[in-house]
Short mmCIF file of C-alpha atoms (C1' of nucleotides) in Angstrom, two decimals:
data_model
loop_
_atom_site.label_atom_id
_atom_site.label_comp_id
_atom_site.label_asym_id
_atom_site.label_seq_id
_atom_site.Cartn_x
_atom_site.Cartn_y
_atom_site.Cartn_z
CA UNK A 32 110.31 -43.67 -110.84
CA UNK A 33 108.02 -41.22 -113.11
CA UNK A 34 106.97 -42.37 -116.33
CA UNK A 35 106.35 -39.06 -118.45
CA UNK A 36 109.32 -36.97 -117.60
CA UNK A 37 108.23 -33.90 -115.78
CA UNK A 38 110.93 -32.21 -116.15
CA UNK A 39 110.41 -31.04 -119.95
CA UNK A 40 111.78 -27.65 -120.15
CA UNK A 41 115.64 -29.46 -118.62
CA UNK A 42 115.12 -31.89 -121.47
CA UNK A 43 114.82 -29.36 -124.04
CA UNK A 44 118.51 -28.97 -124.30
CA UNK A 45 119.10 -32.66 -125.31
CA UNK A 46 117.67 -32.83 -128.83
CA UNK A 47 119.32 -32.62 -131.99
CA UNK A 48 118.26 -30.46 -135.21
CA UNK A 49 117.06 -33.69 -136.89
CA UNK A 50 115.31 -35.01 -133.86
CA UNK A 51 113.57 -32.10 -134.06
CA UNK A 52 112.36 -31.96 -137.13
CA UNK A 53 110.80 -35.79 -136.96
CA UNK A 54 108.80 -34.59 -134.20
CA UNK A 55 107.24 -32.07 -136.35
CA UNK A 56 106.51 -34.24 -138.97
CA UNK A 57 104.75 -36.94 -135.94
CA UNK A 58 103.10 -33.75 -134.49
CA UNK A 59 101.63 -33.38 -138.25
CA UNK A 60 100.36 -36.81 -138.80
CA UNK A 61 99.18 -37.23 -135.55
CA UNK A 62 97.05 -34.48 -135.53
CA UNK A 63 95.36 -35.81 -139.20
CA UNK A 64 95.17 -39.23 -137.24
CA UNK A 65 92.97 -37.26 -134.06
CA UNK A 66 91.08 -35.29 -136.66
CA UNK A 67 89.90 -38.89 -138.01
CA UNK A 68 89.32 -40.39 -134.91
CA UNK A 69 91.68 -42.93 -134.42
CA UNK A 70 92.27 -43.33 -130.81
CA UNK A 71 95.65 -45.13 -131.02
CA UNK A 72 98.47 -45.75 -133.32
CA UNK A 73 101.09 -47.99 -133.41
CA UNK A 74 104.61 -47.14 -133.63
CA UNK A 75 104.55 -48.74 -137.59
CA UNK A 76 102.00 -47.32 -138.98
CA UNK A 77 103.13 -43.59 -137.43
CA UNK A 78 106.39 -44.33 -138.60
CA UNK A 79 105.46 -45.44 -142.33
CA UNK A 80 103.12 -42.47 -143.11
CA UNK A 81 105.98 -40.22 -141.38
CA UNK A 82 108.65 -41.85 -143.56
CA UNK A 83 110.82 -42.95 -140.80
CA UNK A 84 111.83 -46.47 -139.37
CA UNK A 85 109.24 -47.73 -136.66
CA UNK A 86 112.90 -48.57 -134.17
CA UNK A 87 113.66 -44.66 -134.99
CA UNK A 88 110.19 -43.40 -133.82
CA UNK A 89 110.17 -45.32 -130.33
CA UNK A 90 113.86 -44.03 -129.70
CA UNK A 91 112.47 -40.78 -130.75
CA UNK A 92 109.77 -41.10 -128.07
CA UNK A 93 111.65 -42.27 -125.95
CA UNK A 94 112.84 -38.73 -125.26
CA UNK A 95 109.41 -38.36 -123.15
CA UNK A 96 109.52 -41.42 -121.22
CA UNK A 97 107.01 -44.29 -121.60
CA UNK A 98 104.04 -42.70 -123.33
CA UNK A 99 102.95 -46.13 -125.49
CA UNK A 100 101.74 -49.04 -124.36
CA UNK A 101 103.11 -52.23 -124.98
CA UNK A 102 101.37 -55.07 -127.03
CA UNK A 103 98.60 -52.04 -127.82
CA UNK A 104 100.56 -48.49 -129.60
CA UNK A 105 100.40 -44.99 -128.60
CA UNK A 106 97.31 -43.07 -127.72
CA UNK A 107 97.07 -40.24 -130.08
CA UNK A 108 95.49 -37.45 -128.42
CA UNK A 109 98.14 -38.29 -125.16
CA UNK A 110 101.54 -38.13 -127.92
CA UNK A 111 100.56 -35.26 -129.48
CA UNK A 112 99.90 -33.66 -125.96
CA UNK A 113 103.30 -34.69 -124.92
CA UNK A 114 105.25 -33.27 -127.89
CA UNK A 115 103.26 -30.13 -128.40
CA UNK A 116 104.29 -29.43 -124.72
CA UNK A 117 107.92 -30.69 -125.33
CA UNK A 118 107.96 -28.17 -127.75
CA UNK A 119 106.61 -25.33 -125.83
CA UNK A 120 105.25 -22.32 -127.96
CA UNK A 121 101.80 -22.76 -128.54
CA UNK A 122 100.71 -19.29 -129.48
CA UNK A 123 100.69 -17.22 -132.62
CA UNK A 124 104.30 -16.40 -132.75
CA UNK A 125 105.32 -12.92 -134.95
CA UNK A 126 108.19 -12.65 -137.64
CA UNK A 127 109.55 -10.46 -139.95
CA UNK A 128 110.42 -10.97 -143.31
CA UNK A 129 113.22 -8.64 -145.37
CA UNK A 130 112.97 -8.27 -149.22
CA UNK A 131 109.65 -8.35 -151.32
CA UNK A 132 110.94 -9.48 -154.45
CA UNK A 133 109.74 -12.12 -156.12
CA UNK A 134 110.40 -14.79 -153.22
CA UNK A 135 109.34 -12.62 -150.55
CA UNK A 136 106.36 -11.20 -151.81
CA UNK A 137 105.50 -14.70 -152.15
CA UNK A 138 106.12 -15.63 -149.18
CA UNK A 139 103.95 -12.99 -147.28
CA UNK A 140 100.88 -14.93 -149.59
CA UNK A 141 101.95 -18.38 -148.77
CA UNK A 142 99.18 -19.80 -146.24
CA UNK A 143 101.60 -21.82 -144.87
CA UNK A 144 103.43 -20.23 -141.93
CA UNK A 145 99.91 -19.16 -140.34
CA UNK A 146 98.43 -22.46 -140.03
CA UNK A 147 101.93 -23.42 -138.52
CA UNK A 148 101.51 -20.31 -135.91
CA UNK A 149 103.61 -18.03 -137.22
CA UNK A 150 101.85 -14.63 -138.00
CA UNK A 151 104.13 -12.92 -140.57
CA UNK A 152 103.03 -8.86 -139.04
CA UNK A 153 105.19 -6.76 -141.15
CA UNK A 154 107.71 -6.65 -144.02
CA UNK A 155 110.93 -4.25 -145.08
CA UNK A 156 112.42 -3.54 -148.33
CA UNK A 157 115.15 -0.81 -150.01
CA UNK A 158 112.05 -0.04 -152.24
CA UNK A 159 108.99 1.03 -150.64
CA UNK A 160 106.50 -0.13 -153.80
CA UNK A 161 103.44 -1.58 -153.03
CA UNK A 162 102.76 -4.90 -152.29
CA UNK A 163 99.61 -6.86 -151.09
CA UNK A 164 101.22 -6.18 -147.55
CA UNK A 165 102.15 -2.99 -146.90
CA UNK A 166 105.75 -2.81 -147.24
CA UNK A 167 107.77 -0.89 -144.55
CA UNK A 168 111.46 0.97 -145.29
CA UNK A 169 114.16 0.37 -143.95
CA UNK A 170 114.73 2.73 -142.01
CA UNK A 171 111.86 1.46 -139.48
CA UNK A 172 113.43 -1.65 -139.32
CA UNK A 173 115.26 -1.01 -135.62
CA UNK A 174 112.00 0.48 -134.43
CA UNK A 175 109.63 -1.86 -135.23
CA UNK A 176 111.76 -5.29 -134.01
CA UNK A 177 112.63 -3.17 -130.85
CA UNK A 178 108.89 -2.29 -130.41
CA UNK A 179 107.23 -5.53 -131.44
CA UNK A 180 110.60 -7.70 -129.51
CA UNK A 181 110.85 -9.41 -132.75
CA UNK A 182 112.98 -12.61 -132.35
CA UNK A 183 112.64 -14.24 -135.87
CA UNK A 184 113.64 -13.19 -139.29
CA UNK A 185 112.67 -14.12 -142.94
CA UNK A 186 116.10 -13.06 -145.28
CA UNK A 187 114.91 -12.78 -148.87
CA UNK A 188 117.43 -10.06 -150.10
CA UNK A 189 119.67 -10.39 -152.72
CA UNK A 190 122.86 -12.02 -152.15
CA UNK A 191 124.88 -9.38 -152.21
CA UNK A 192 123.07 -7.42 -149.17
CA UNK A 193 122.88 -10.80 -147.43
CA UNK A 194 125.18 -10.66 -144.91
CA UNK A 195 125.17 -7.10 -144.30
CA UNK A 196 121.44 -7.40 -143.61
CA UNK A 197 121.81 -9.84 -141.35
CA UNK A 198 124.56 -7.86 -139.35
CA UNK A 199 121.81 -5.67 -138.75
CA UNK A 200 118.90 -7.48 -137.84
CA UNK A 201 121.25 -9.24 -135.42
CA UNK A 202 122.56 -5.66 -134.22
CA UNK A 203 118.50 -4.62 -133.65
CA UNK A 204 118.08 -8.01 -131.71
CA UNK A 205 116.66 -10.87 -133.88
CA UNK A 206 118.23 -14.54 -132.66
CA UNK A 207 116.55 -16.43 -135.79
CA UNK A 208 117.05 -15.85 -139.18
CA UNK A 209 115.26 -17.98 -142.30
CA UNK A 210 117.91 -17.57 -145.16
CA UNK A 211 116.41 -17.93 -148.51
CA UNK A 212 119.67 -16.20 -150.09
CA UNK A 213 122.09 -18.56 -150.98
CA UNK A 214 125.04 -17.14 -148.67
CA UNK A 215 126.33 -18.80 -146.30
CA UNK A 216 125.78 -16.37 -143.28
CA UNK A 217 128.55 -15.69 -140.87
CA UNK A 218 126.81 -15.78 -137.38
CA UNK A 219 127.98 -15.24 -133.74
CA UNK A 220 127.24 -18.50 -132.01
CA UNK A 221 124.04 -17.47 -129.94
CA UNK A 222 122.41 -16.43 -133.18
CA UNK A 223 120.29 -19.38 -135.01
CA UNK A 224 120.04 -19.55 -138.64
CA UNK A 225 117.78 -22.52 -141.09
CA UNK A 226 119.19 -21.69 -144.48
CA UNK A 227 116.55 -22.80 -147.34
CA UNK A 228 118.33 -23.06 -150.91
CA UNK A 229 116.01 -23.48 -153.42
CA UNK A 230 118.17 -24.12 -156.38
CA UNK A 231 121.11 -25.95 -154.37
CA UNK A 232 118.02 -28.48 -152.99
CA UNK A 233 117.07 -29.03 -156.94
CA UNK A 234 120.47 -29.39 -157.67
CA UNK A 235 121.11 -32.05 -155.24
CA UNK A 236 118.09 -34.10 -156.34
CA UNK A 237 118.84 -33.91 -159.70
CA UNK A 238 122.32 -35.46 -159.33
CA UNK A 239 120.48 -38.25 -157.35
CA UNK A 240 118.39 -38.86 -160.00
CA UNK A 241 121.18 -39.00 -162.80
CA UNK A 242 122.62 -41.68 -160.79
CA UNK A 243 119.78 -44.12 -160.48
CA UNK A 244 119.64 -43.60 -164.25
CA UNK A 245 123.25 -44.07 -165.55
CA UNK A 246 125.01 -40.92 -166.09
CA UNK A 247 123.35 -39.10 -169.02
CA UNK A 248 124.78 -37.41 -171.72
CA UNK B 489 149.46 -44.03 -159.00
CA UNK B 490 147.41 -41.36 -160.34
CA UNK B 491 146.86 -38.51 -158.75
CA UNK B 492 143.64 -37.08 -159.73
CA UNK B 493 140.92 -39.84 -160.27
CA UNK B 494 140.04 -40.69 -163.64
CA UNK B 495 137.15 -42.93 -163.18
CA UNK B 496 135.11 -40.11 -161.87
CA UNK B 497 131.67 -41.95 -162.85
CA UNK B 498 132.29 -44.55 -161.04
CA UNK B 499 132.71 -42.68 -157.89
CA UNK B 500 129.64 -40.78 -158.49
CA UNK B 501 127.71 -43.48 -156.51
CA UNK B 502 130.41 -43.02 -153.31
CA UNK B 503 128.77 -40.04 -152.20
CA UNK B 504 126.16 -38.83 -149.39
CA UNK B 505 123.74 -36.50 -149.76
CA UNK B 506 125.26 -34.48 -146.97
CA UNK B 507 128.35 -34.14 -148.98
CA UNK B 508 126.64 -33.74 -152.02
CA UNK B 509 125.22 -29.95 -150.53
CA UNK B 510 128.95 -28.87 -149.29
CA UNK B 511 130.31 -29.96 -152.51
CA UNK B 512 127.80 -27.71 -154.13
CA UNK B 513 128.08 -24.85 -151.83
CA UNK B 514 131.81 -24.91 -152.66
CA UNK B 515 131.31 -24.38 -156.10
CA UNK B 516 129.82 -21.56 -155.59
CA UNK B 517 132.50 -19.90 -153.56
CA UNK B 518 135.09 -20.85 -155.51
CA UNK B 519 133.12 -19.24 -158.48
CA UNK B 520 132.93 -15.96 -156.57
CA UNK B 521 136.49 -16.56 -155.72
CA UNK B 522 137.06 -17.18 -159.40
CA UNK B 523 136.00 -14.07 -160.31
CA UNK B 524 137.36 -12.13 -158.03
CA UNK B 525 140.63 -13.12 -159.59
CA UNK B 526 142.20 -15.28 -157.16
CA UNK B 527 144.42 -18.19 -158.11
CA UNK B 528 144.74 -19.99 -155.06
CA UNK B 529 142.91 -20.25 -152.06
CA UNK B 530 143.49 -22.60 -148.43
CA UNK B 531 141.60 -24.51 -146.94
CA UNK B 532 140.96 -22.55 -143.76
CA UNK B 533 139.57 -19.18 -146.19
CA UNK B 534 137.21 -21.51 -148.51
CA UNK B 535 136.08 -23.56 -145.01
CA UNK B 536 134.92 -20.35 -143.53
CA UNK B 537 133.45 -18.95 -146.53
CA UNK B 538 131.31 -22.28 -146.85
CA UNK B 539 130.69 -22.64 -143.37
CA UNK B 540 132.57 -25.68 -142.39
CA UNK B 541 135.56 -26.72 -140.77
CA UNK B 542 138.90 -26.77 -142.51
CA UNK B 543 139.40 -30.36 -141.64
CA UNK B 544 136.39 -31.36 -143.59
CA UNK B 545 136.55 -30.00 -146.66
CA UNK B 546 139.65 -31.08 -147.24
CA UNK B 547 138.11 -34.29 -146.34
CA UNK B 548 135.65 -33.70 -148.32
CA UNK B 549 137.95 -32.96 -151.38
CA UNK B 550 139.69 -36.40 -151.19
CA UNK B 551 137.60 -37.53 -152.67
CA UNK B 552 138.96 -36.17 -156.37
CA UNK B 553 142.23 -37.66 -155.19
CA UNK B 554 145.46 -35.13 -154.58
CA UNK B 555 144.04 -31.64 -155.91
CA UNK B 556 145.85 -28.98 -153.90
CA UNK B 557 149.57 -28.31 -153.28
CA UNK B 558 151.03 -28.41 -149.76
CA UNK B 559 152.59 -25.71 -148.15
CA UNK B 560 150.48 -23.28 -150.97
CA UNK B 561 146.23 -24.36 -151.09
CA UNK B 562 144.20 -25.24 -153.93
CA UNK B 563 144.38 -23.92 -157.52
CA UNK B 564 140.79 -22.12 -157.65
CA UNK B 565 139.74 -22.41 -161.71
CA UNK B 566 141.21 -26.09 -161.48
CA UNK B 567 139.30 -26.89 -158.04
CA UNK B 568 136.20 -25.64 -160.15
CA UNK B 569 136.49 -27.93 -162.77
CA UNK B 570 137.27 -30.82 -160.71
CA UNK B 571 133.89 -30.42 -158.71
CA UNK B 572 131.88 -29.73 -162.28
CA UNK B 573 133.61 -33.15 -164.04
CA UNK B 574 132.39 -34.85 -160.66
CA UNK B 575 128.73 -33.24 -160.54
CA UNK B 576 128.28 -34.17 -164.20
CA UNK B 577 125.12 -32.39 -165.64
CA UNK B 578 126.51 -28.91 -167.27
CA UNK B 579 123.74 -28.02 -169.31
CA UNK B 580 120.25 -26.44 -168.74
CA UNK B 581 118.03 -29.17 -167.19
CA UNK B 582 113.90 -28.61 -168.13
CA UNK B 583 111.85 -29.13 -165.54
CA UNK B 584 107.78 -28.84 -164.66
CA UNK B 585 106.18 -27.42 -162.29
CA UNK B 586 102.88 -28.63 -160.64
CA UNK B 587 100.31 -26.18 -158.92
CA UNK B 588 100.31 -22.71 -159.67
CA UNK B 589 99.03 -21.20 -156.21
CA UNK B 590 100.57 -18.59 -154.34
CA UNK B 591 103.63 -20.20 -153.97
CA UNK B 592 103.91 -22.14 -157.11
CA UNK B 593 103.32 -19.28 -159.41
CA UNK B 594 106.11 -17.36 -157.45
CA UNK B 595 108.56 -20.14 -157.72
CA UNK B 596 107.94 -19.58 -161.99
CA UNK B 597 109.19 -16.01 -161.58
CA UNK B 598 111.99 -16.81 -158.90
CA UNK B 599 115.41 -16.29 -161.20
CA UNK B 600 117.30 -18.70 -159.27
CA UNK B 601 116.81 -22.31 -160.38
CA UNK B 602 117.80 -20.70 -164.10
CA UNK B 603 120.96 -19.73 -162.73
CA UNK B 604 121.51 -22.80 -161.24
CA UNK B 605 121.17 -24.55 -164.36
CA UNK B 606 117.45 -25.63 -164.43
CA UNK B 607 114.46 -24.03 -167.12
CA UNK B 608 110.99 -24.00 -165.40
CA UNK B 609 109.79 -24.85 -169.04
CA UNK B 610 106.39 -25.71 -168.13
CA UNK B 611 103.58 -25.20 -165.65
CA UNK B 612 100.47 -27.20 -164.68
CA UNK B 613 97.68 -27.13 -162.79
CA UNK B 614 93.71 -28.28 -162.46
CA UNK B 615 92.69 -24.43 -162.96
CA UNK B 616 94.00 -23.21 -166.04
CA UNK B 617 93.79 -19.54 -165.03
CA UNK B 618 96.27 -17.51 -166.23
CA UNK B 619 99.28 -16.42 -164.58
CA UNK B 620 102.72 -15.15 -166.24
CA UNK B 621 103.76 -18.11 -167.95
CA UNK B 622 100.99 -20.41 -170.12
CA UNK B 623 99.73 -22.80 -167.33
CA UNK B 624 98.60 -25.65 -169.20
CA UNK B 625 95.47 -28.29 -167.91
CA UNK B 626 96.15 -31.46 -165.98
CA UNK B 627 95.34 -33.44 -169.47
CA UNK B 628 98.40 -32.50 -170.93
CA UNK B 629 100.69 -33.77 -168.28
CA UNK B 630 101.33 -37.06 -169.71
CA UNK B 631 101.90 -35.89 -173.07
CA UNK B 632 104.44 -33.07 -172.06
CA UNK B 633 106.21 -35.16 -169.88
CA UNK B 634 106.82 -38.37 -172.57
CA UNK B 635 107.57 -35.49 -175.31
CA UNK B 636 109.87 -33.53 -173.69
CA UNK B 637 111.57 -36.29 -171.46
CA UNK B 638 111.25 -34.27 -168.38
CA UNK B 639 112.57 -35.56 -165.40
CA UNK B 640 112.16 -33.39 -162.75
CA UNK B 641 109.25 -31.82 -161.03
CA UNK B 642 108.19 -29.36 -158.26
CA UNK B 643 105.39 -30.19 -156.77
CA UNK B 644 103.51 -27.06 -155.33
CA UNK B 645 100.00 -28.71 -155.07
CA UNK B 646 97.77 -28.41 -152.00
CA UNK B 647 97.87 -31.34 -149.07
CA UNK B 648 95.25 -33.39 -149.97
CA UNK B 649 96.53 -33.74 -153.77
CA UNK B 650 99.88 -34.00 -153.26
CA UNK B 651 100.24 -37.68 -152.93
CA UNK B 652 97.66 -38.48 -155.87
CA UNK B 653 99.52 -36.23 -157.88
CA UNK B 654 103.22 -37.33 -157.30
CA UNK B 655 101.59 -40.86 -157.79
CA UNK B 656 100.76 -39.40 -161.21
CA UNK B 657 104.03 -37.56 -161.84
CA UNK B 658 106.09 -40.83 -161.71
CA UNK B 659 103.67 -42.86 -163.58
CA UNK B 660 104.28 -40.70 -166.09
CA UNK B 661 107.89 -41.43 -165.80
CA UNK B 662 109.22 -38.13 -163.92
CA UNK B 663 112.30 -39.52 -161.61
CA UNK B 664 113.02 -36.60 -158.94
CA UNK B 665 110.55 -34.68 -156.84
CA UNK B 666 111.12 -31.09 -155.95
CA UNK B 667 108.11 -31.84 -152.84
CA UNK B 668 106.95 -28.20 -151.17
CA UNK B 669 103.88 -29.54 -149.90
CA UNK B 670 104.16 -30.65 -145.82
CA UNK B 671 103.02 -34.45 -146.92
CA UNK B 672 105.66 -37.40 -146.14
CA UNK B 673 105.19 -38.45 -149.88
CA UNK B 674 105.53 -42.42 -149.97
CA UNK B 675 107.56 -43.50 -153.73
CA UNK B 676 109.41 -46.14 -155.03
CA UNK B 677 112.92 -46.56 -154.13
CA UNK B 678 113.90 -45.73 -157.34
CA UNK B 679 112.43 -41.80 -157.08
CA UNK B 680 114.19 -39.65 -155.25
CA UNK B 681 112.10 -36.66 -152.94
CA UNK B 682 113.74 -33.81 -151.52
CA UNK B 683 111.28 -32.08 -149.58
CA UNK B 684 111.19 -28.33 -148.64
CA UNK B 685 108.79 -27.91 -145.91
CA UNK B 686 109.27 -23.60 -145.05
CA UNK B 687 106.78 -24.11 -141.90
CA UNK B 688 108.49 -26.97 -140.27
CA UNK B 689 111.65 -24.65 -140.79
CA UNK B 690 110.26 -21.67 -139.06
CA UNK B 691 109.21 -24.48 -136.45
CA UNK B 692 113.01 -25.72 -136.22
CA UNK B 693 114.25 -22.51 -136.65
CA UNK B 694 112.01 -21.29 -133.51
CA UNK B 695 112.69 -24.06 -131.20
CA UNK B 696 116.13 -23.93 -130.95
CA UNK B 697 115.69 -20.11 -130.68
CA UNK B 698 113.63 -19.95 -127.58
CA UNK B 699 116.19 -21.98 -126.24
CA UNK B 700 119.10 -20.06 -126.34
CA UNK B 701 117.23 -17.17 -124.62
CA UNK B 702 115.81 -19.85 -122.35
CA UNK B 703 111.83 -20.90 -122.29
CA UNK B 704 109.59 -17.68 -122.54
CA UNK B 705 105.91 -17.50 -121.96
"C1'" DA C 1343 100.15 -62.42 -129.21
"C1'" DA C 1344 101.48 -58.22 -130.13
"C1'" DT C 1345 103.98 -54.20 -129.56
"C1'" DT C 1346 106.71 -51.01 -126.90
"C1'" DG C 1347 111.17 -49.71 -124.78
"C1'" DT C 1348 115.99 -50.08 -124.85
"C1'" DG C 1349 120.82 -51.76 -124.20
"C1'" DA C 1350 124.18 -53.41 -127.59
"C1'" DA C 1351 126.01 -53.39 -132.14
"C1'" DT C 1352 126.66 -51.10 -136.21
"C1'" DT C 1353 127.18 -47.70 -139.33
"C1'" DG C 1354 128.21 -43.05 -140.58
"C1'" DA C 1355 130.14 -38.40 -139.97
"C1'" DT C 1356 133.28 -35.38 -137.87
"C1'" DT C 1357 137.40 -34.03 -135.66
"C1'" DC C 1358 142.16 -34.81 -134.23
"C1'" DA C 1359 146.80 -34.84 -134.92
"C1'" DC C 1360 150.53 -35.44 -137.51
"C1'" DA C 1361 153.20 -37.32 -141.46
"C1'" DG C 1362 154.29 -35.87 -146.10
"C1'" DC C 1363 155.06 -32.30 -149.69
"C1'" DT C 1364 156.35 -28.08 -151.79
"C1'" DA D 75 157.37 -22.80 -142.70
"C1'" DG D 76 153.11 -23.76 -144.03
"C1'" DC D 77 149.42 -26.27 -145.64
"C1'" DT D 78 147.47 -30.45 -147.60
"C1'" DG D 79 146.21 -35.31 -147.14
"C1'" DT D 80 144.82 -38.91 -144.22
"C1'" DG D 81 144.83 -42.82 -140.74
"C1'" DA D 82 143.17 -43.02 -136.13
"C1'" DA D 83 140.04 -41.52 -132.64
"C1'" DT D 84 135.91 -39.66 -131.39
"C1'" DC D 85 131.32 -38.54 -131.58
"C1'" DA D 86 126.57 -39.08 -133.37
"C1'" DA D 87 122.82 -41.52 -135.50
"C1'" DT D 88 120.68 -45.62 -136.85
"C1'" DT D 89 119.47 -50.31 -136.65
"C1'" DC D 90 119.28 -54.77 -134.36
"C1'" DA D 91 117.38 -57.93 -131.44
"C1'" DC D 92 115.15 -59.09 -127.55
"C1'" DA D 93 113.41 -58.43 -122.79
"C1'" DA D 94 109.45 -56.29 -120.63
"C1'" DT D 95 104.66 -55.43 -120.52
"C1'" DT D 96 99.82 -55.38 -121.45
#
DNA sequence: AATTGTGAATTGATTCACAGCT
DNA sequence: AGCTGTGAATCAATTCACAATT
């Protein structure tokens, strides 16, 4: 019997959306752990910084076989290997992004995506005004994602093109859209979408805080 | 036995933060809905429009007791006003914002927290180079904060501050966390984080992505 | 002695399916 | 006839608790 499955790419299929994302938050803190030269972890000191129960992390991990070892932890370098390749996609990876207004322009400044390997190569908009990035019209939109085989999408239109944006994208071929409009996009089933709501996720925190407090006002 | 619930306060604690973000996304389409006119909607129209099934928002809407009428839907203006009464909080909400880089200083200009009921009334950060709204020093944190009652925060800052600062932020007495920086923040039980990580969505988004069109590269 | 790995138990969320109203 | 409201059933995620291993 194998101990590190070997079969990654059939395991793929078994992991759920918030699975996911706490092995991107591991993959984070382990690589700050191997950039300080800690050779091993254990599963409750991973799990603390990573804001998870340490029972939650080893079932986590257990998705790739045994990788600790017991009475000792996990060896960093070795768990990050294992869920960087569980994860696949390694290289710089490019995306689109719709809408330079305020948000979007933004967004093509914000650091961010690069260091996570996503290179954001061009950008679309109604208006073709200037921006730090050279800002493309829409009308190139079908030629560019057919040219470049763009698969990912940044939506930061306003609402009211939302959906009929994303109809098109989807038409020219893109399978993964990042909504920062707050519609709800309706989607055929092979397409993937991550909506981000800024205002709905401040909303939501600040009724959580009004009830630790005692309703106010 | 009444119908709808009286005591809505003291169900305000009854509810998860997964139901907390339909509930909110419903308002919303019922407010298009509302003014578009429409009286009464069912179920099955307001589901798909918010992106759930039919069966669970009308779960979800037991919880205000009997709102809709069988055979007919639910009245849209009164639907409306039940969510609001439940939410609480009607009024603009102030609330800071810490680190005015790239993506800070475009969340200041972003329209979309005012419309969802929250005033970016303040900004802060250790440079006090000016953007389009006064950014005010580090020093004057404390002060603001105390003054103004302020209870919220976003939290823009980069990696390495972010935990100092939050540290700050709640010594200070701020109660919610608006966190955009990729660090697990570590708080008191009593704080609540919501945390809006954009790479680790382009991550999730991109995983589950390459696996509908099965593994490339 | 310490810590992982994991079945079993628990808790939570969703879906089913139909009774109850209008 | 049609749609809501909801107990029951199912499915999913988390936590427990302890055996297995170094």
């Amino acid at each position: 019997m194998p101990n590190i499955k070997n079969s990654i790419t059939e395991e793929r299929t078994r992991v759920s959306p918030k699975t996911l994302y706490r092995l991107l938050v591991y993959q984070r803190i382990l690589n700050k752990f191997f950039l300080n030269d800690l050779e091993t972890v254990r599963s409750a000191a991973l799990a603390k910084a990573s804001g998870v129960k340490p029972e939650q992390l080893r079932k986590d991990l257990a998705l790739f076989g045994q990788v600790g070892t017991r009475g000792l932890g996990y060896p960093v370098k070795e768990l990050m290997d294992v869920i960087r390749a569980f994860l696949g996609k390694t290289d710089l990876q490019p995306v689109i992004l719709i809408g330079t207004g305020n948000l979007g322009s933004a967004l093509l400044k914000y650091g961010g995506f690069k260091r996570a390997g996503f290179d954001l190569v061009a950008a679309f908009d109604v208006q073709k005004g200037g921006q730090s990035k050279d800002v493309l019209p829409m009308s190139e939109l079908q030629g560019y994602i057919e040219e470049h085989s763009i698969e990912l999408a940044v939506l930061c239109v306003p609402q009211d093109a939302a959906q009929e944006v994303a109809d098109e994208l989807i038409s020219y071929g893109i399978t993964g859209l990042l909504n920062f409009t707050s519609m709800v996009l309706q989607v055929p089933s092979n397409i993937s979408v991550n909506n981000v709501d800024l205002a709905l996720e401040l909303e939501n925190l600040s009724f959580f805080v009004s009830q630790q407090n005692g309703i106010p006002s």
